[in-house]
mmCIF file of C-alpha atoms in Angstrom:
data_model
loop_
_atom_site.group_PDB
_atom_site.id
_atom_site.type_symbol
_atom_site.label_atom_id
_atom_site.label_comp_id
_atom_site.label_asym_id
_atom_site.label_seq_id
_atom_site.Cartn_x
_atom_site.Cartn_y
_atom_site.Cartn_z
ATOM 1 C CA UNK A 1 -0.332 -0.081 0.030
ATOM 2 C CA UNK A 2 3.043 2.593 1.074
ATOM 3 C CA UNK A 3 3.945 1.396 -2.588
ATOM 4 C CA UNK A 4 1.288 2.403 -4.091
ATOM 5 C CA UNK A 5 1.463 5.891 -2.525
ATOM 6 C CA UNK A 6 4.463 6.640 -3.087
ATOM 7 C CA UNK A 7 4.007 5.533 -6.742
ATOM 8 C CA UNK A 8 1.174 7.249 -7.619
ATOM 9 C CA UNK A 9 3.416 10.636 -5.588
ATOM 10 C CA UNK A 10 4.900 10.420 -8.148
ATOM 11 C CA UNK A 11 3.403 10.162 -11.342
ATOM 12 C CA UNK A 12 1.680 13.345 -9.534
ATOM 13 C CA UNK A 13 4.599 14.668 -9.569
ATOM 14 C CA UNK A 14 5.370 13.480 -13.056
ATOM 15 C CA UNK A 15 1.999 15.722 -14.213
ATOM 16 C CA UNK A 16 2.614 18.945 -12.319
ATOM 17 C CA UNK A 17 6.440 18.815 -13.965
ATOM 18 C CA UNK A 18 4.580 18.142 -17.365
ATOM 19 C CA UNK A 19 2.454 20.278 -17.330
ATOM 20 C CA UNK A 20 4.337 22.679 -16.370
ATOM 21 C CA UNK A 21 7.145 22.185 -18.499
ATOM 22 C CA UNK A 22 5.957 20.257 -20.897
ATOM 23 C CA UNK A 23 5.515 23.108 -23.613
ATOM 24 C CA UNK A 24 8.762 24.156 -23.290
ATOM 25 C CA UNK A 25 10.861 20.470 -23.265
ATOM 26 C CA UNK A 26 9.365 19.781 -26.780
ATOM 27 C CA UNK A 27 9.756 22.796 -28.273
ATOM 28 C CA UNK A 28 13.607 22.405 -26.612
ATOM 29 C CA UNK A 29 12.666 19.495 -29.373
ATOM 30 C CA UNK A 30 11.311 20.206 -32.263
ATOM 31 C CA UNK A 31 14.873 22.973 -32.115
ATOM 32 C CA UNK A 32 17.444 20.427 -31.977
ATOM 33 C CA UNK A 33 15.628 18.498 -34.168
ATOM 34 C CA UNK A 34 14.814 21.378 -36.614
ATOM 35 C CA UNK A 35 18.773 22.446 -36.386
ATOM 36 C CA UNK A 36 19.862 19.281 -36.853
ATOM 37 C CA UNK A 37 17.485 18.017 -39.753
ATOM 38 C CA UNK A 38 19.198 21.930 -41.394
ATOM 39 C CA UNK A 39 22.570 21.240 -41.008
ATOM 40 C CA UNK A 40 22.518 17.654 -42.647
ATOM 41 C CA UNK A 41 20.727 19.906 -44.829
ATOM 42 C CA UNK A 42 23.255 22.610 -45.211
ATOM 43 C CA UNK A 43 25.649 20.388 -45.981
ATOM 44 C CA UNK A 44 25.021 18.484 -48.321
ATOM 45 C CA UNK A 45 23.512 21.798 -50.598
ATOM 46 C CA UNK A 46 27.530 22.277 -49.600
ATOM 47 C CA UNK A 47 28.871 19.688 -51.233
ATOM 48 C CA UNK A 48 26.312 19.394 -54.061
ATOM 49 C CA UNK A 49 27.626 23.519 -54.661
ATOM 50 C CA UNK A 50 31.054 22.171 -54.565
ATOM 51 C CA UNK A 51 30.837 18.985 -56.877
ATOM 52 C CA UNK A 52 28.007 21.776 -59.528
ATOM 53 C CA UNK A 53 31.214 24.433 -59.743
ATOM 54 C CA UNK A 54 33.961 22.016 -60.072
ATOM 55 C CA UNK A 55 32.124 20.361 -63.407
ATOM 56 C CA UNK A 56 31.331 23.675 -64.237
ATOM 57 C CA UNK A 57 34.658 24.288 -64.307
ATOM 58 C CA UNK A 58 36.271 21.190 -65.922
ATOM 59 C CA UNK A 59 33.868 21.914 -69.046
ATOM 60 C CA UNK A 60 35.331 26.055 -68.926
ATOM 61 C CA UNK A 61 38.404 24.018 -69.335
ATOM 62 C CA UNK A 62 38.087 21.469 -72.323
ATOM 63 C CA UNK A 63 35.951 24.539 -73.911
ATOM 64 C CA UNK A 64 39.602 26.789 -73.234
ATOM 65 C CA UNK A 65 41.261 23.178 -74.532
ATOM 66 C CA UNK A 66 39.250 22.947 -77.636
ATOM 67 C CA UNK A 67 39.428 26.998 -78.450
ATOM 68 C CA UNK A 68 35.302 27.352 -78.569
ATOM 69 C CA UNK A 69 34.890 30.432 -77.229
ATOM 70 C CA UNK A 70 31.463 30.332 -76.825
ATOM 71 C CA UNK A 71 30.509 27.643 -74.199
ATOM 72 C CA UNK A 72 33.958 29.039 -72.527
ATOM 73 C CA UNK A 73 31.776 32.300 -72.325
ATOM 74 C CA UNK A 74 28.459 30.108 -71.685
ATOM 75 C CA UNK A 75 30.832 27.990 -68.592
ATOM 76 C CA UNK A 76 32.285 31.197 -67.399
ATOM 77 C CA UNK A 77 28.795 33.045 -66.934
ATOM 78 C CA UNK A 78 27.704 29.300 -65.008
ATOM 79 C CA UNK A 79 30.498 29.214 -62.963
ATOM 80 C CA UNK A 80 29.767 33.750 -62.563
ATOM 81 C CA UNK A 81 26.191 33.170 -61.792
ATOM 82 C CA UNK A 82 25.921 30.669 -59.428
ATOM 83 C CA UNK A 83 29.695 29.646 -57.881
ATOM 84 C CA UNK A 84 31.200 33.965 -57.817
ATOM 85 C CA UNK A 85 31.689 34.090 -54.180
ATOM 86 C CA UNK A 86 33.752 30.812 -54.329
ATOM 87 C CA UNK A 87 37.273 30.162 -55.721
ATOM 88 C CA UNK A 88 36.549 28.704 -59.030
ATOM 89 C CA UNK A 89 35.178 31.734 -59.757
ATOM 90 C CA UNK A 90 38.308 33.543 -59.809
ATOM 91 C CA UNK A 91 39.967 30.827 -61.696
ATOM 92 C CA UNK A 92 37.200 30.701 -64.503
ATOM 93 C CA UNK A 93 37.248 35.026 -65.139
ATOM 94 C CA UNK A 94 41.730 34.058 -65.586
ATOM 95 C CA UNK A 95 40.479 31.522 -67.782
ATOM 96 C CA UNK A 96 38.291 32.647 -69.525
ATOM 97 C CA UNK A 97 39.692 35.902 -69.778
ATOM 98 C CA UNK A 98 43.483 34.072 -71.932
ATOM 99 C CA UNK A 99 41.197 32.112 -73.757
ATOM 100 C CA UNK A 100 39.329 35.694 -75.625
ATOM 101 C CA UNK A 101 43.166 36.482 -75.174
ATOM 102 C CA UNK A 102 44.242 33.491 -77.630
ATOM 103 C CA UNK A 103 41.166 34.118 -79.697
ATOM 104 C CA UNK A 104 42.183 36.980 -80.430
ATOM 105 C CA UNK A 105 39.487 39.038 -78.583
ATOM 106 C CA UNK A 106 41.237 41.588 -75.992
ATOM 107 C CA UNK A 107 37.830 43.691 -75.517
ATOM 108 C CA UNK A 108 35.673 39.924 -75.147
ATOM 109 C CA UNK A 109 38.742 39.339 -72.633
ATOM 110 C CA UNK A 110 38.266 42.131 -70.565
ATOM 111 C CA UNK A 111 35.223 41.457 -68.766
ATOM 112 C CA UNK A 112 36.009 38.670 -67.057
ATOM 113 C CA UNK A 113 39.322 40.394 -65.075
ATOM 114 C CA UNK A 114 36.629 43.502 -64.533
ATOM 115 C CA UNK A 115 34.368 41.356 -62.894
ATOM 116 C CA UNK A 116 37.443 39.333 -60.723
ATOM 117 C CA UNK A 117 38.776 42.821 -59.305
ATOM 118 C CA UNK A 118 35.375 43.313 -58.898
ATOM 119 C CA UNK A 119 33.750 40.131 -57.421
ATOM 120 C CA UNK A 120 36.714 37.962 -57.272
ATOM 121 C CA UNK A 121 36.995 35.605 -53.314
ATOM 122 C CA UNK A 122 40.925 36.524 -52.645
ATOM 123 C CA UNK A 123 42.867 38.965 -53.163
ATOM 124 C CA UNK A 124 45.869 37.051 -55.414
ATOM 125 C CA UNK A 125 42.900 36.650 -57.615
ATOM 126 C CA UNK A 126 42.578 40.083 -58.026
ATOM 127 C CA UNK A 127 45.899 41.219 -58.368
ATOM 128 C CA UNK A 128 46.304 38.764 -61.560
ATOM 129 C CA UNK A 129 43.191 40.383 -62.426
ATOM 130 C CA UNK A 130 44.117 43.873 -62.390
ATOM 131 C CA UNK A 131 47.676 42.933 -64.084
ATOM 132 C CA UNK A 132 46.840 40.968 -66.749
ATOM 133 C CA UNK A 133 43.709 43.644 -67.424
ATOM 134 C CA UNK A 134 47.035 46.356 -67.199
ATOM 135 C CA UNK A 135 49.037 44.053 -69.736
ATOM 136 C CA UNK A 136 45.698 44.858 -72.191
ATOM 137 C CA UNK A 137 45.114 47.721 -71.752
ATOM 138 C CA UNK A 138 48.618 48.357 -72.484
ATOM 139 C CA UNK A 139 48.516 46.580 -75.591
ATOM 140 C CA UNK A 140 45.759 48.508 -76.385
ATOM 141 C CA UNK A 141 47.813 51.870 -75.229
ATOM 142 C CA UNK A 142 45.485 53.013 -73.185
ATOM 143 C CA UNK A 143 48.497 53.196 -70.604
ATOM 144 C CA UNK A 144 46.249 56.221 -68.933
ATOM 145 C CA UNK A 145 43.171 53.095 -68.474
ATOM 146 C CA UNK A 146 45.774 51.316 -66.945
ATOM 147 C CA UNK A 147 48.069 53.539 -64.609
ATOM 148 C CA UNK A 148 44.832 53.862 -63.239
ATOM 149 C CA UNK A 149 44.094 50.016 -62.899
ATOM 150 C CA UNK A 150 47.147 49.733 -60.831
ATOM 151 C CA UNK A 151 45.892 52.937 -58.753
ATOM 152 C CA UNK A 152 45.861 50.615 -55.420
ATOM 153 C CA UNK A 153 47.720 49.920 -52.173
ATOM 154 C CA UNK A 154 49.645 46.431 -52.316
ATOM 155 C CA UNK A 155 51.580 45.521 -50.730
ATOM 156 C CA UNK A 156 53.461 41.158 -50.528
ATOM 157 C CA UNK A 157 54.794 39.297 -53.489
ATOM 158 C CA UNK A 158 52.567 41.880 -55.605
ATOM 159 C CA UNK A 159 53.945 44.556 -54.571
ATOM 160 C CA UNK A 160 57.226 44.429 -57.735
ATOM 161 C CA UNK A 161 55.156 43.045 -60.102
ATOM 162 C CA UNK A 162 53.275 46.138 -60.091
ATOM 163 C CA UNK A 163 55.521 48.220 -59.904
ATOM 164 C CA UNK A 164 57.242 46.081 -63.105
ATOM 165 C CA UNK A 165 53.379 46.577 -64.858
ATOM 166 C CA UNK A 166 53.174 50.625 -63.501
ATOM 167 C CA UNK A 167 56.761 51.471 -65.160
ATOM 168 C CA UNK A 168 56.078 48.698 -68.435
ATOM 169 C CA UNK A 169 53.564 51.445 -68.872
ATOM 170 C CA UNK A 170 54.829 55.134 -68.179
ATOM 171 C CA UNK A 171 58.012 54.280 -71.108
ATOM 172 C CA UNK A 172 55.470 53.510 -73.487
ATOM 173 C CA UNK A 173 53.742 56.582 -72.563
ATOM 174 C CA UNK A 174 57.093 58.394 -72.809
ATOM 175 C CA UNK A 175 57.373 59.697 -69.631
ATOM 176 C CA UNK A 176 60.463 57.486 -69.373
ATOM 177 C CA UNK A 177 62.140 59.321 -65.773
ATOM 178 C CA UNK A 178 58.880 57.983 -64.140
ATOM 179 C CA UNK A 179 59.258 54.490 -65.987
ATOM 180 C CA UNK A 180 62.482 54.534 -64.358
ATOM 181 C CA UNK A 181 61.418 55.257 -61.047
ATOM 182 C CA UNK A 182 58.844 52.490 -61.268
ATOM 183 C CA UNK A 183 61.135 49.783 -62.452
ATOM 184 C CA UNK A 184 63.525 51.073 -59.605
ATOM 185 C CA UNK A 185 60.806 50.546 -57.501
ATOM 186 C CA UNK A 186 59.919 46.783 -57.999
ATOM 187 C CA UNK A 187 63.556 46.494 -58.230
ATOM 188 C CA UNK A 188 63.910 47.721 -54.858
ATOM 189 C CA UNK A 189 60.948 44.843 -53.411
ATOM 190 C CA UNK A 190 62.174 41.950 -54.984
ATOM 191 C CA UNK A 191 63.983 38.761 -53.971
ATOM 192 C CA UNK A 192 66.769 38.246 -54.363
ATOM 193 C CA UNK A 193 66.258 35.009 -55.749
ATOM 194 C CA UNK A 194 63.736 36.583 -58.411
ATOM 195 C CA UNK A 195 64.035 35.607 -61.774
ATOM 196 C CA UNK A 196 61.735 38.709 -62.806
ATOM 197 C CA UNK A 197 65.173 40.879 -61.114
ATOM 198 C CA UNK A 198 67.492 40.037 -64.597
ATOM 199 C CA UNK A 199 64.164 41.714 -66.883
ATOM 200 C CA UNK A 200 63.504 44.481 -64.832
ATOM 201 C CA UNK A 201 67.418 45.040 -64.037
ATOM 202 C CA UNK A 202 67.954 44.427 -68.417
ATOM 203 C CA UNK A 203 64.923 47.541 -69.016
ATOM 204 C CA UNK A 204 67.387 50.413 -66.617
ATOM 205 C CA UNK A 205 70.468 49.570 -67.955
ATOM 206 C CA UNK A 206 67.850 49.567 -71.797
ATOM 207 C CA UNK A 207 67.267 53.819 -70.277
ATOM 208 C CA UNK A 208 70.833 54.268 -69.771
ATOM 209 C CA UNK A 209 69.555 53.766 -65.677
ATOM 210 C CA UNK A 210 73.707 51.322 -64.658
ATOM 211 C CA UNK A 211 74.589 48.048 -65.865
ATOM 212 C CA UNK A 212 72.445 45.146 -66.361
ATOM 213 C CA UNK A 213 74.098 42.077 -63.659
#
């Protein structure tokens, strides 16, 4: 009898507890379940997106190798629109630009390069895009526009390349003294063992500054 009373008391306590906290407990359980389901869905979605981006990039590479400019444009567009925030977007821009240049369409090449400058994920892609766009503009004799593209704060390994490219633009624009200064800046920023040192020394030598070493 005592056992029955104790059991009934426990049941009453349980009912009282559930009445007071039952809704809260159910809410917590539902939230946890939804969070787990959402996390699983997000992981699956991310994996699916990565696979899709890799496939589109592979198609782009194949199109570039086949010199199929129309397919390059289509595949690059997919990567820009659907995966522009990933590294594939920046890589696609550089591949597409190269394909257009190889096809003799420098004007088309500027489009993905400008996209990369504005949208690419990671500074490296942006720097490479700026340098390549500056080269395209150099070939077009758009010297002031090329200098404007390079007019950004740069630190690290790309600083020397920016200075070197500025020197090329200034030299072709007839501003030899400024070009000489830019080449010297590039040389000063390069590592002692950089293969670019020899080329810049030759440029300075051609401008009558010292001797190539």
